[in-house]
């Protein structure tokens, strides 16, 4: 960080700033210009509260951050891509993984039938929510632990690993007993106790970007999980809220190359929630691969018209299988595999 002093700041004010920097356990590097003095803060100054107080000292015009507020998630700290193992593949390698399945687990038959269909089409993992974060308390809330049991049965039948959502810290242990990957949903991206609990678990984590969160906030949320020692972490762009109403969310395609440049963590795209309409899912999925996504998470339902959640954005198995073929061609065009 650098501290820019006001024009005409006194020597006393400058030494007070230096003293405060040293009290913080950091070093001050003084640069006296013709007009004003600039003080460089040398050392790890990520503690936001302390950093912000420097700006309050007399004679200080403003402070400017030089390093990112996240460290463990940053490419500077960890230049090499992090790979997360998933079903014999590595998320964050040349291979683009596909996680597919229904929004919610609705019955044993439904999840097993869908699991077989997505496996047949070449999916890497099965998704399905047993605990559902719904906007309305009157909407289907998920089957709970029964849903987890059905997911485990679907894994037994197909061999596909399970990606499923956990909504509260106290549930991490239970969900981890069944899941291969813990999904932290968009609405919970800044549920800090949940991030801490996921950071302490042994399971891989898929962390979704909140609908109104910046990429920096997503990276700071990732930092919580990394700081607790879990680096089996994937980030997910699932669309953000804008003024647009023709789609459910606005797919932030930019987030893919931007996040790839800022972090070593793999980036997954969720065109289902990003568009909210099955007819646009394919275009967004292909664009995500072209933009450098390491994987996709896609909602697939045997009978979308009867789905208990997110039917409008769910692909029928035939459409999903067709899209897999198209995505494979896009992946090859950008020197990836699917
Ligand atoms: C989901 O994956 O079904 C889901 C609820 O997603 P999000 O948290 O991105 O809304
Ligand atoms: Mn959904």
mmCIF file of N, CA and C and ligand atoms in Angstrom, residues 101-104 127 129 132-134 165 183 187 208 248 270 272-273 299 309-311 313-314, ligand 2:
data_model
loop_
_atom_site.group_PDB
_atom_site.id
_atom_site.type_symbol
_atom_site.label_atom_id
_atom_site.label_comp_id
_atom_site.label_asym_id
_atom_site.label_seq_id
_atom_site.Cartn_x
_atom_site.Cartn_y
_atom_site.Cartn_z
ATOM 1 N N UNK A 101 -27.026 -32.717 -14.078
ATOM 2 C CA UNK A 101 -28.071 -33.390 -13.304
ATOM 3 C C UNK A 101 -29.183 -32.413 -13.002
ATOM 4 N N UNK A 102 -30.184 -32.864 -12.284
ATOM 5 C CA UNK A 102 -31.317 -31.987 -12.014
ATOM 6 C C UNK A 102 -30.974 -30.898 -11.006
ATOM 7 N N UNK A 103 -31.813 -29.875 -10.986
ATOM 8 C CA UNK A 103 -31.652 -28.844 -9.954
ATOM 9 C C UNK A 103 -31.809 -29.530 -8.602
ATOM 10 N N UNK A 104 -32.934 -30.252 -8.423
ATOM 11 C CA UNK A 104 -33.216 -30.915 -7.144
ATOM 12 C C UNK A 104 -33.330 -32.421 -7.329
ATOM 13 N N UNK A 127 -24.863 -33.700 -10.528
ATOM 14 C CA UNK A 127 -25.319 -32.664 -9.605
ATOM 15 C C UNK A 127 -26.754 -32.966 -9.184
ATOM 16 N N UNK A 129 -29.591 -31.126 -5.926
ATOM 17 C CA UNK A 129 -29.698 -30.540 -4.591
ATOM 18 C C UNK A 129 -30.651 -31.339 -3.710
ATOM 19 N N UNK A 132 -32.329 -27.232 -0.654
ATOM 20 C CA UNK A 132 -32.486 -26.200 -1.666
ATOM 21 C C UNK A 132 -32.706 -24.817 -1.068
ATOM 22 N N UNK A 133 -31.894 -23.844 -1.468
ATOM 23 C CA UNK A 133 -32.130 -22.464 -1.024
ATOM 24 C C UNK A 133 -33.183 -21.837 -1.929
ATOM 25 N N UNK A 134 -34.422 -21.773 -1.526
ATOM 26 C CA UNK A 134 -35.480 -21.253 -2.378
ATOM 27 C C UNK A 134 -35.898 -19.858 -1.936
ATOM 28 N N UNK A 165 -25.441 -29.341 -2.702
ATOM 29 C CA UNK A 165 -25.316 -28.105 -1.911
ATOM 30 C C UNK A 165 -25.410 -28.332 -0.412
ATOM 31 N N UNK A 183 -21.247 -28.071 -2.699
ATOM 32 C CA UNK A 183 -21.573 -26.832 -3.414
ATOM 33 C C UNK A 183 -21.982 -25.786 -2.389
ATOM 34 N N UNK A 187 -26.338 -17.681 -2.934
ATOM 35 C CA UNK A 187 -26.877 -16.881 -1.820
ATOM 36 C C UNK A 187 -26.028 -17.003 -0.566
ATOM 37 N N UNK A 208 -19.982 -20.815 -5.517
ATOM 38 C CA UNK A 208 -20.643 -20.018 -6.549
ATOM 39 C C UNK A 208 -20.593 -18.526 -6.217
ATOM 40 N N UNK A 248 -32.831 -14.762 -16.716
ATOM 41 C CA UNK A 248 -32.945 -14.804 -15.243
ATOM 42 C C UNK A 248 -31.826 -14.003 -14.583
ATOM 43 N N UNK A 270 -21.832 -21.841 -15.043
ATOM 44 C CA UNK A 270 -23.179 -22.402 -14.868
ATOM 45 C C UNK A 270 -24.147 -21.659 -15.785
ATOM 46 N N UNK A 272 -26.931 -22.602 -16.889
ATOM 47 C CA UNK A 272 -28.345 -22.851 -16.570
ATOM 48 C C UNK A 272 -28.898 -21.714 -15.714
ATOM 49 N N UNK A 273 -28.226 -21.437 -14.584
ATOM 50 C CA UNK A 273 -28.697 -20.339 -13.728
ATOM 51 C C UNK A 273 -28.385 -18.976 -14.348
ATOM 52 N N UNK A 299 -27.986 -28.022 -15.714
ATOM 53 C CA UNK A 299 -29.175 -28.700 -15.191
ATOM 54 C C UNK A 299 -29.851 -29.514 -16.290
ATOM 55 N N UNK A 309 -38.116 -27.789 -9.339
ATOM 56 C CA UNK A 309 -37.404 -26.499 -9.334
ATOM 57 C C UNK A 309 -36.648 -26.353 -10.649
ATOM 58 N N UNK A 310 -36.568 -25.136 -11.122
ATOM 59 C CA UNK A 310 -35.743 -24.767 -12.283
ATOM 60 C C UNK A 310 -36.001 -25.569 -13.564
ATOM 61 N N UNK A 311 -37.266 -25.951 -13.782
ATOM 62 C CA UNK A 311 -37.609 -26.675 -15.017
ATOM 63 C C UNK A 311 -37.331 -25.847 -16.263
ATOM 64 N N UNK A 313 -35.064 -23.915 -17.070
ATOM 65 C CA UNK A 313 -33.666 -23.827 -17.526
ATOM 66 C C UNK A 313 -33.025 -25.216 -17.682
ATOM 67 N N UNK A 314 -33.853 -26.254 -17.507
ATOM 68 C CA UNK A 314 -33.296 -27.618 -17.551
ATOM 69 C C UNK A 314 -33.356 -28.189 -18.961
HETATM 70 MN MN1 LIG B 2 -31.180 -24.802 -9.820
#
